[in-house]
Amino acid sequence: MTRKSESRVRAGAYASVGAALLLAACLGVEAAQAQAIMRTPTISVPSRTPTINPSVAARVSPGVAARAVGVARGPGPITTIPRISARLGPTPVLPYARYSPNLYPACNRDADGECLARPNAGGGGSGKVAKKSVGKGRGNATPVAANVRAFANEFVAEIDGALSPTEADELARRHGLTRVASENFPLIGATFGLFRITDGRPSETVRREFAADGSVRSVQPNFRYVLQDQKASVPAEGDPAQYALAKLRLPQAHTLAHGANVTVAVIDSGIDARHPELAHSVADNFDALGSAEGPHVHGTGIAGVIVAHARLMGSAPEARIIAIRAFGGSAGAAESSSYIILRSLNYAAEHGAQIVNMSFAGPKDAVIERAIAATAARGLVLIAAAGNAGAKSPPLYPAANPNVIAVSATDQQDKLFSASNRGNYIALAAPGVDIFLPAPDGKYQMTSGTSFSAAYVSGVAALLLERNSALKPEALRMTLAKTARDLGSPGRDDLFGDGEADAFAAVMAVPADGATPVAAAPGTTKREDAERRREEPGIRAIEQPSLSSTDDKGTISQVDRPATR
């Protein structure tokens, strides 16, 4: 072979080897890409902690300081806690409260999510929870069976206000009763007492005899009320990023209002006012129980829904809270009664509350109906949990009272919470499933229930009142209804009422103090009936409704109310 031929062969070999190396390199790159796709990617997720305006001053009003009242108080004076910076970087896993109890009598559920009555059911809430759900909601409910509706051998009675304590005690002794407590309630202009049977006679016999006494105006059972939450879930269930913020469009609403200078009375269990999420937000405390219990997981969570402002964001982070302890219990359960709820409403009305949050439920109660009517007549906005007793439950109170805004619960997929009550008294819906909230001792919890849905709406109401302090309760209610995001069947229905609250649309629809009305916020998806759609543009100005407006789908007419109304 010549030298030239050898050079050609060698060149060809080099070319072949180069091609082979190039092919191998290509195959190697492709194999590396495929392997990378199969691996779990590392994604940098920015902090989802909302930002609060750090320039807002502390919210404890000197004019709403602790007041001297003739009852035992709850927690002592609140220690001032330095305001935590609202702008946080990525945060570690938050400590969970793992002791959250069921705060109402335990029950079994049927296939429809109905709470089945249990003989001899008490208020301890120690039973296990059935795992039924719509979306992610877990099933447990509030039975209202006759044996748990009222406290045994106790009566609430209106008595002659001219009687001295000694004379009231003598009145009780004449009928085999003990006067547990009595006081005058300016809210309703009457004196009521709590009496207990001490001689073992049948309660109905005692009630009839007592009611016939000339010093007694009325007598009724001391009804039982229970908080409306569910057993806390494990930390893996739910999204700590607070999906409710986006559902309610709260970040957008907070560009216009934060609930500043608005006072919300929270009638609930004890609140941990020292929790960083609630720092400087509790302006007043009242213990209607006269108890020595510490803060409770339910009340702390409810307050967090409204005013959280550290790692979490409440619906009205600059609002003031009047913490009214009305629910308590020695075994983890928390319950209340007609007499205690009456004391709580009286305190809220007498001490400057503009909104009253009632995340509890019970039977229809003449004394509480009277107190609610008087509270509404003073211009307070009343908001309550619809109840967690399921699809077949009768209306629960105070939510079913026509003066109260009843709120049902939805989950992250906008499905109705399985345990949520239904009925034509439902006004609105709001997130209430797997809600991430503060708990006592600086901890956090994941919990569900219409309790928290009601609290979100209470916060939204505070935004509207900051926006326009002259807004009347019925006008506020109608604004929430007209701007709600329709869910379920078009228009009002028994599951979601007028739809899920839209904080941004509602705030935009309310003229600021001294300003003219602005157009409804774009993006609202509230469906109107076909005739209204033909007559009006898609985005329209919403004027402040009058109390007599009855020509609009958003108006809550007597036709929409239960027959008992």
Short mmCIF file of N, CA, C and O in Angstrom, two decimals, residues 377-491:
data_model
loop_
_atom_site.label_atom_id
_atom_site.label_comp_id
_atom_site.label_asym_id
_atom_site.label_seq_id
_atom_site.Cartn_x
_atom_site.Cartn_y
_atom_site.Cartn_z
N ALA A 377 -81.94 46.24 66.24
CA ALA A 377 -82.59 47.55 66.28
C ALA A 377 -81.61 48.65 66.63
O ALA A 377 -81.82 49.82 66.27
N ARG A 378 -80.53 48.31 67.30
CA ARG A 378 -79.48 49.30 67.63
C ARG A 378 -78.51 49.51 66.47
O ARG A 378 -77.58 50.31 66.58
N GLY A 379 -78.68 48.78 65.38
CA GLY A 379 -77.85 48.98 64.21
C GLY A 379 -76.61 48.12 64.13
O GLY A 379 -75.73 48.38 63.31
N LEU A 380 -76.51 47.08 64.97
CA LEU A 380 -75.37 46.18 64.89
C LEU A 380 -75.58 45.17 63.77
O LEU A 380 -76.71 44.73 63.50
N VAL A 381 -74.49 44.76 63.13
CA VAL A 381 -74.52 43.72 62.09
C VAL A 381 -74.30 42.38 62.77
O VAL A 381 -73.30 42.19 63.47
N LEU A 382 -75.22 41.45 62.58
CA LEU A 382 -75.18 40.15 63.23
C LEU A 382 -74.89 39.06 62.20
O LEU A 382 -75.61 38.94 61.19
N ILE A 383 -73.85 38.26 62.45
CA ILE A 383 -73.42 37.23 61.49
C ILE A 383 -73.23 35.93 62.26
O ILE A 383 -72.63 35.92 63.34
N ALA A 384 -73.74 34.81 61.70
CA ALA A 384 -73.70 33.54 62.42
C ALA A 384 -73.39 32.39 61.48
O ALA A 384 -73.66 32.43 60.27
N ALA A 385 -72.83 31.34 62.06
CA ALA A 385 -72.58 30.09 61.34
C ALA A 385 -73.90 29.40 61.04
O ALA A 385 -74.77 29.30 61.90
N ALA A 386 -74.05 28.92 59.81
CA ALA A 386 -75.30 28.24 59.42
C ALA A 386 -75.52 26.98 60.23
O ALA A 386 -76.65 26.58 60.47
N GLY A 387 -74.43 26.34 60.66
CA GLY A 387 -74.54 25.09 61.42
C GLY A 387 -73.89 23.94 60.70
O GLY A 387 -73.77 23.95 59.47
N ASN A 388 -73.46 22.95 61.46
CA ASN A 388 -72.77 21.77 60.91
C ASN A 388 -73.58 20.51 61.11
O ASN A 388 -73.03 19.45 61.39
N ALA A 389 -74.90 20.59 60.99
CA ALA A 389 -75.75 19.44 61.26
C ALA A 389 -76.19 18.70 60.02
O ALA A 389 -76.98 17.77 60.10
N GLY A 390 -75.73 19.10 58.83
CA GLY A 390 -76.00 18.32 57.63
C GLY A 390 -77.26 18.69 56.88
O GLY A 390 -78.01 19.59 57.26
N ALA A 391 -77.49 17.94 55.80
CA ALA A 391 -78.52 18.28 54.83
C ALA A 391 -79.93 18.22 55.40
O ALA A 391 -80.81 18.95 54.98
N LYS A 392 -80.20 17.31 56.34
CA LYS A 392 -81.56 17.11 56.82
C LYS A 392 -81.88 17.87 58.09
O LYS A 392 -82.97 17.73 58.63
N SER A 393 -80.94 18.65 58.56
CA SER A 393 -81.16 19.38 59.81
C SER A 393 -82.22 20.46 59.63
O SER A 393 -82.28 21.13 58.60
N PRO A 394 -83.05 20.67 60.64
CA PRO A 394 -83.93 21.84 60.61
C PRO A 394 -83.07 23.10 60.78
O PRO A 394 -81.89 23.01 61.11
N PRO A 395 -83.64 24.28 60.54
CA PRO A 395 -82.86 25.50 60.73
C PRO A 395 -82.29 25.60 62.14
O PRO A 395 -82.97 25.28 63.12
N LEU A 396 -81.04 26.00 62.24
CA LEU A 396 -80.42 26.22 63.54
C LEU A 396 -80.32 27.72 63.79
O LEU A 396 -80.25 28.53 62.87
N TYR A 397 -80.27 28.06 65.06
CA TYR A 397 -80.29 29.46 65.48
C TYR A 397 -79.02 29.78 66.26
O TYR A 397 -78.40 28.90 66.84
N PRO A 398 -78.58 31.03 66.19
CA PRO A 398 -79.27 32.24 65.71
C PRO A 398 -79.21 32.48 64.21
O PRO A 398 -79.78 33.46 63.73
N ALA A 399 -78.54 31.61 63.43
CA ALA A 399 -78.38 31.87 62.00
C ALA A 399 -79.72 32.03 61.29
O ALA A 399 -79.85 32.84 60.37
N ALA A 400 -80.74 31.26 61.69
CA ALA A 400 -82.02 31.29 60.99
C ALA A 400 -82.88 32.48 61.37
O ALA A 400 -83.96 32.66 60.80
N ASN A 401 -82.43 33.30 62.31
CA ASN A 401 -83.17 34.51 62.64
C ASN A 401 -83.07 35.49 61.47
O ASN A 401 -81.99 35.68 60.90
N PRO A 402 -84.17 36.14 61.08
CA PRO A 402 -84.14 37.02 59.90
C PRO A 402 -83.24 38.24 60.05
O PRO A 402 -82.87 38.86 59.06
N ASN A 403 -82.84 38.59 61.27
CA ASN A 403 -81.94 39.72 61.48
C ASN A 403 -80.47 39.33 61.37
O ASN A 403 -79.60 40.19 61.54
N VAL A 404 -80.20 38.06 61.11
CA VAL A 404 -78.83 37.54 61.13
C VAL A 404 -78.42 37.11 59.74
O VAL A 404 -79.21 36.54 58.98
N ILE A 405 -77.16 37.37 59.37
CA ILE A 405 -76.60 36.88 58.11
C ILE A 405 -76.05 35.48 58.35
O ILE A 405 -75.06 35.31 59.07
N ALA A 406 -76.68 34.48 57.75
CA ALA A 406 -76.29 33.07 57.94
C ALA A 406 -75.30 32.68 56.86
O ALA A 406 -75.52 32.93 55.68
N VAL A 407 -74.20 32.03 57.27
CA VAL A 407 -73.12 31.71 56.33
C VAL A 407 -72.85 30.21 56.32
O VAL A 407 -72.62 29.60 57.37
N SER A 408 -72.89 29.61 55.12
CA SER A 408 -72.52 28.21 54.95
C SER A 408 -71.06 28.11 54.54
O SER A 408 -70.42 29.13 54.25
N ALA A 409 -70.53 26.88 54.48
CA ALA A 409 -69.09 26.69 54.27
C ALA A 409 -68.81 26.00 52.94
O ALA A 409 -69.53 25.10 52.53
N THR A 410 -67.72 26.44 52.29
CA THR A 410 -67.26 25.83 51.04
C THR A 410 -65.81 25.39 51.20
O THR A 410 -65.11 25.81 52.12
N ASP A 411 -65.35 24.53 50.27
CA ASP A 411 -63.97 24.06 50.31
C ASP A 411 -63.17 24.72 49.19
O ASP A 411 -63.64 25.63 48.50
N GLN A 412 -61.96 24.22 48.97
CA GLN A 412 -61.06 24.83 48.00
C GLN A 412 -61.56 24.67 46.57
O GLN A 412 -61.16 25.43 45.69
N GLN A 413 -62.44 23.69 46.34
CA GLN A 413 -63.02 23.48 45.01
C GLN A 413 -64.40 24.13 44.87
O GLN A 413 -65.14 23.81 43.95
N ASP A 414 -64.77 24.98 45.80
CA ASP A 414 -66.07 25.67 45.81
C ASP A 414 -67.23 24.70 45.99
O ASP A 414 -68.37 25.01 45.60
N LYS A 415 -66.96 23.55 46.57
CA LYS A 415 -68.04 22.61 46.89
C LYS A 415 -68.52 22.87 48.31
O LYS A 415 -67.78 23.33 49.16
N LEU A 416 -69.79 22.55 48.54
CA LEU A 416 -70.36 22.76 49.87
C LEU A 416 -69.75 21.78 50.86
O LEU A 416 -69.60 20.59 50.58
N PHE A 417 -69.40 22.27 52.02
CA PHE A 417 -68.93 21.43 53.12
C PHE A 417 -70.03 20.43 53.45
O PHE A 417 -71.19 20.78 53.60
N SER A 418 -69.68 19.15 53.56
CA SER A 418 -70.70 18.11 53.71
C SER A 418 -71.58 18.31 54.93
O SER A 418 -72.77 18.01 54.90
N ALA A 419 -71.02 18.82 56.02
CA ALA A 419 -71.79 18.98 57.24
C ALA A 419 -72.56 20.28 57.30
O ALA A 419 -73.34 20.52 58.22
N SER A 420 -72.38 21.16 56.32
CA SER A 420 -73.01 22.47 56.36
C SER A 420 -74.53 22.36 56.27
O SER A 420 -75.06 21.58 55.48
N ASN A 421 -75.23 23.16 57.06
CA ASN A 421 -76.68 23.20 56.98
C ASN A 421 -77.12 23.81 55.66
O ASN A 421 -76.40 24.60 55.05
N ARG A 422 -78.30 23.41 55.22
CA ARG A 422 -78.93 23.99 54.04
C ARG A 422 -80.22 24.68 54.48
O ARG A 422 -80.73 24.44 55.56
N GLY A 423 -80.77 25.51 53.60
CA GLY A 423 -82.05 26.13 53.90
C GLY A 423 -82.17 27.50 53.27
O GLY A 423 -81.18 28.11 52.88
N ASN A 424 -83.42 27.97 53.14
CA ASN A 424 -83.62 29.26 52.50
C ASN A 424 -83.23 30.44 53.39
O ASN A 424 -83.36 31.59 52.98
N TYR A 425 -82.74 30.16 54.58
CA TYR A 425 -82.23 31.23 55.42
C TYR A 425 -80.74 31.48 55.19
O TYR A 425 -80.19 32.45 55.71
N ILE A 426 -80.08 30.64 54.40
CA ILE A 426 -78.65 30.84 54.11
C ILE A 426 -78.51 32.10 53.27
O ILE A 426 -79.14 32.24 52.23
N ALA A 427 -77.67 33.03 53.72
CA ALA A 427 -77.48 34.28 52.99
C ALA A 427 -76.27 34.22 52.07
O ALA A 427 -76.33 34.66 50.92
N LEU A 428 -75.15 33.68 52.58
CA LEU A 428 -73.89 33.67 51.83
C LEU A 428 -73.13 32.40 52.14
O LEU A 428 -73.46 31.66 53.07
N ALA A 429 -72.08 32.18 51.36
CA ALA A 429 -71.12 31.12 51.63
C ALA A 429 -69.73 31.73 51.72
O ALA A 429 -69.49 32.82 51.19
N ALA A 430 -68.83 31.03 52.39
CA ALA A 430 -67.43 31.47 52.49
C ALA A 430 -66.58 30.24 52.80
O ALA A 430 -67.10 29.23 53.29
N PRO A 431 -65.29 30.28 52.51
CA PRO A 431 -64.43 29.13 52.79
C PRO A 431 -64.51 28.71 54.26
O PRO A 431 -64.49 29.56 55.15
N GLY A 432 -64.58 27.39 54.46
CA GLY A 432 -64.66 26.87 55.83
C GLY A 432 -64.09 25.48 55.98
O GLY A 432 -64.31 24.84 57.02
N VAL A 433 -63.39 24.97 54.97
CA VAL A 433 -62.83 23.62 55.02
C VAL A 433 -61.30 23.71 54.99
O VAL A 433 -60.73 24.38 54.13
N ASP A 434 -60.67 23.02 55.94
CA ASP A 434 -59.20 23.03 56.04
C ASP A 434 -58.66 24.46 56.09
O ASP A 434 -57.89 24.89 55.23
N ILE A 435 -59.07 25.17 57.10
CA ILE A 435 -58.64 26.55 57.29
C ILE A 435 -57.46 26.56 58.27
O ILE A 435 -57.53 25.97 59.34
N PHE A 436 -56.41 27.26 57.91
CA PHE A 436 -55.18 27.30 58.70
C PHE A 436 -55.21 28.52 59.61
O PHE A 436 -55.29 29.66 59.13
N LEU A 437 -55.18 28.29 60.94
CA LEU A 437 -55.48 29.36 61.89
C LEU A 437 -54.58 29.29 63.12
O LEU A 437 -53.98 28.25 63.41
N PRO A 438 -54.50 30.37 63.88
CA PRO A 438 -53.76 30.33 65.14
C PRO A 438 -54.49 29.48 66.18
O PRO A 438 -55.71 29.32 66.13
N ALA A 439 -53.72 28.97 67.13
CA ALA A 439 -54.23 28.21 68.26
C ALA A 439 -53.51 28.69 69.51
O ALA A 439 -52.47 29.35 69.41
N PRO A 440 -54.04 28.38 70.69
CA PRO A 440 -53.40 28.88 71.92
C PRO A 440 -51.93 28.50 72.05
O PRO A 440 -51.46 27.53 71.45
N ASP A 441 -51.22 29.29 72.85
CA ASP A 441 -49.80 29.06 73.16
C ASP A 441 -48.90 29.21 71.94
O ASP A 441 -47.91 28.49 71.81
N GLY A 442 -49.23 30.11 71.05
CA GLY A 442 -48.39 30.37 69.90
C GLY A 442 -48.42 29.30 68.84
O GLY A 442 -47.60 29.31 67.92
N LYS A 443 -49.36 28.37 68.91
CA LYS A 443 -49.44 27.27 67.95
C LYS A 443 -50.42 27.62 66.82
O LYS A 443 -51.02 28.69 66.80
N TYR A 444 -50.56 26.67 65.89
CA TYR A 444 -51.47 26.83 64.76
C TYR A 444 -52.28 25.56 64.61
O TYR A 444 -51.92 24.50 65.13
N GLN A 445 -53.39 25.66 63.89
CA GLN A 445 -54.29 24.53 63.71
C GLN A 445 -54.83 24.51 62.29
O GLN A 445 -54.84 25.53 61.60
N MET A 446 -55.27 23.33 61.84
CA MET A 446 -56.01 23.18 60.59
C MET A 446 -57.38 22.65 60.97
O MET A 446 -57.48 21.60 61.62
N THR A 447 -58.43 23.35 60.62
CA THR A 447 -59.74 22.97 61.10
C THR A 447 -60.80 23.35 60.07
O THR A 447 -60.52 24.06 59.09
N SER A 448 -62.02 22.88 60.28
CA SER A 448 -63.12 23.10 59.33
C SER A 448 -64.40 23.40 60.08
O SER A 448 -64.56 23.02 61.25
N GLY A 449 -65.33 24.04 59.40
CA GLY A 449 -66.65 24.28 59.97
C GLY A 449 -67.23 25.61 59.51
O GLY A 449 -66.52 26.51 59.07
N THR A 450 -68.56 25.72 59.61
CA THR A 450 -69.22 26.97 59.25
C THR A 450 -68.85 28.10 60.21
O THR A 450 -69.05 29.27 59.89
N SER A 451 -68.30 27.75 61.38
CA SER A 451 -67.79 28.77 62.31
C SER A 451 -66.85 29.73 61.60
O SER A 451 -66.94 30.97 61.77
N PHE A 452 -65.93 29.19 60.84
CA PHE A 452 -64.87 29.99 60.24
C PHE A 452 -65.36 30.74 59.01
O PHE A 452 -64.91 31.84 58.71
N SER A 453 -66.34 30.16 58.33
CA SER A 453 -66.98 30.86 57.21
C SER A 453 -67.66 32.13 57.71
O SER A 453 -67.54 33.20 57.10
N ALA A 454 -68.38 32.01 58.83
CA ALA A 454 -69.04 33.19 59.39
C ALA A 454 -68.02 34.25 59.78
O ALA A 454 -68.24 35.45 59.55
N ALA A 455 -66.90 33.82 60.36
CA ALA A 455 -65.88 34.78 60.79
C ALA A 455 -65.27 35.52 59.59
O ALA A 455 -64.98 36.72 59.68
N TYR A 456 -65.07 34.82 58.47
CA TYR A 456 -64.57 35.51 57.27
C TYR A 456 -65.54 36.61 56.85
O TYR A 456 -65.12 37.72 56.49
N VAL A 457 -66.83 36.31 56.87
CA VAL A 457 -67.81 37.32 56.46
C VAL A 457 -67.87 38.46 57.47
O VAL A 457 -68.05 39.63 57.08
N SER A 458 -67.67 38.17 58.75
CA SER A 458 -67.62 39.25 59.74
C SER A 458 -66.47 40.20 59.41
O SER A 458 -66.62 41.43 59.52
N GLY A 459 -65.33 39.65 59.00
CA GLY A 459 -64.21 40.49 58.61
C GLY A 459 -64.51 41.32 57.38
O GLY A 459 -64.16 42.51 57.30
N VAL A 460 -65.17 40.72 56.40
CA VAL A 460 -65.53 41.47 55.19
C VAL A 460 -66.50 42.60 55.55
O VAL A 460 -66.40 43.71 55.03
N ALA A 461 -67.43 42.33 56.46
CA ALA A 461 -68.35 43.38 56.91
C ALA A 461 -67.58 44.53 57.55
O ALA A 461 -67.93 45.71 57.38
N ALA A 462 -66.49 44.20 58.28
CA ALA A 462 -65.66 45.25 58.88
C ALA A 462 -64.99 46.11 57.81
O ALA A 462 -64.85 47.33 57.97
N LEU A 463 -64.59 45.49 56.71
CA LEU A 463 -64.01 46.27 55.61
C LEU A 463 -65.03 47.27 55.06
O LEU A 463 -64.69 48.43 54.77
N LEU A 464 -66.27 46.83 54.94
CA LEU A 464 -67.31 47.72 54.40
C LEU A 464 -67.60 48.87 55.36
O LEU A 464 -67.82 50.01 54.92
N LEU A 465 -67.59 48.59 56.66
CA LEU A 465 -67.87 49.65 57.62
C LEU A 465 -66.71 50.62 57.74
O LEU A 465 -66.92 51.81 58.05
N GLU A 466 -65.47 50.16 57.53
CA GLU A 466 -64.37 51.11 57.46
C GLU A 466 -64.53 52.01 56.23
O GLU A 466 -64.32 53.21 56.28
N ARG A 467 -64.93 51.40 55.14
CA ARG A 467 -65.12 52.14 53.89
C ARG A 467 -66.22 53.19 54.04
O ARG A 467 -66.09 54.30 53.54
N ASN A 468 -67.30 52.82 54.71
CA ASN A 468 -68.43 53.75 54.88
C ASN A 468 -69.08 53.46 56.23
O ASN A 468 -69.85 52.52 56.38
N SER A 469 -68.74 54.28 57.22
CA SER A 469 -69.22 54.04 58.58
C SER A 469 -70.72 54.24 58.72
O SER A 469 -71.32 53.81 59.71
N ALA A 470 -71.36 54.89 57.74
CA ALA A 470 -72.79 55.14 57.82
C ALA A 470 -73.62 54.00 57.20
O ALA A 470 -74.85 54.08 57.17
N LEU A 471 -72.95 52.97 56.72
CA LEU A 471 -73.66 51.88 56.06
C LEU A 471 -74.57 51.16 57.06
O LEU A 471 -74.13 50.71 58.11
N LYS A 472 -75.84 51.06 56.73
CA LYS A 472 -76.80 50.40 57.61
C LYS A 472 -76.72 48.88 57.45
O LYS A 472 -76.31 48.39 56.41
N PRO A 473 -77.12 48.14 58.49
CA PRO A 473 -77.00 46.67 58.42
C PRO A 473 -77.67 46.05 57.21
O PRO A 473 -77.10 45.17 56.56
N GLU A 474 -78.88 46.49 56.87
CA GLU A 474 -79.56 45.88 55.73
C GLU A 474 -78.90 46.27 54.42
O GLU A 474 -78.83 45.47 53.48
N ALA A 475 -78.38 47.48 54.35
CA ALA A 475 -77.65 47.90 53.16
C ALA A 475 -76.36 47.10 53.02
O ALA A 475 -75.99 46.68 51.91
N LEU A 476 -75.70 46.86 54.13
CA LEU A 476 -74.48 46.04 54.11
C LEU A 476 -74.81 44.62 53.64
O LEU A 476 -74.11 44.04 52.80
N ARG A 477 -75.88 44.08 54.18
CA ARG A 477 -76.28 42.72 53.81
C ARG A 477 -76.58 42.62 52.32
O ARG A 477 -76.15 41.68 51.64
N MET A 478 -77.28 43.59 51.80
CA MET A 478 -77.65 43.54 50.39
C MET A 478 -76.44 43.75 49.49
O MET A 478 -76.36 43.18 48.40
N THR A 479 -75.49 44.56 49.93
CA THR A 479 -74.26 44.74 49.17
C THR A 479 -73.50 43.42 49.07
O THR A 479 -73.01 43.04 48.00
N LEU A 480 -73.39 42.70 50.19
CA LEU A 480 -72.73 41.39 50.17
C LEU A 480 -73.46 40.43 49.23
O LEU A 480 -72.82 39.66 48.50
N ALA A 481 -74.79 40.48 49.24
CA ALA A 481 -75.56 39.57 48.39
C ALA A 481 -75.39 39.91 46.91
O ALA A 481 -75.20 39.01 46.07
N LYS A 482 -75.43 41.19 46.56
CA LYS A 482 -75.36 41.59 45.16
C LYS A 482 -73.99 41.35 44.54
O LYS A 482 -73.87 41.15 43.33
N THR A 483 -72.95 41.40 45.38
CA THR A 483 -71.60 41.25 44.85
C THR A 483 -71.05 39.85 45.01
O THR A 483 -69.92 39.58 44.63
N ALA A 484 -71.83 38.94 45.58
CA ALA A 484 -71.35 37.57 45.82
C ALA A 484 -71.12 36.85 44.49
O ALA A 484 -71.78 37.12 43.48
N ARG A 485 -70.20 35.91 44.51
CA ARG A 485 -69.89 35.09 43.34
C ARG A 485 -70.79 33.86 43.36
O ARG A 485 -70.69 33.02 44.24
N ASP A 486 -71.68 33.78 42.39
CA ASP A 486 -72.71 32.75 42.40
C ASP A 486 -72.10 31.36 42.30
O ASP A 486 -71.22 31.11 41.48
N LEU A 487 -72.58 30.46 43.14
CA LEU A 487 -72.18 29.05 43.11
C LEU A 487 -73.43 28.20 43.01
O LEU A 487 -74.53 28.62 43.35
N GLY A 488 -73.27 26.96 42.55
CA GLY A 488 -74.41 26.06 42.44
C GLY A 488 -75.35 26.48 41.33
O GLY A 488 -74.94 27.02 40.31
N SER A 489 -76.63 26.24 41.54
CA SER A 489 -77.62 26.60 40.53
C SER A 489 -77.71 28.12 40.43
O SER A 489 -77.47 28.83 41.41
N PRO A 490 -78.05 28.64 39.24
CA PRO A 490 -78.07 30.10 39.06
C PRO A 490 -79.01 30.78 40.06
O PRO A 490 -80.11 30.32 40.32
N GLY A 491 -78.55 31.87 40.60
CA GLY A 491 -79.36 32.63 41.54
C GLY A 491 -79.28 32.07 42.95
O GLY A 491 -78.44 31.24 43.27
#
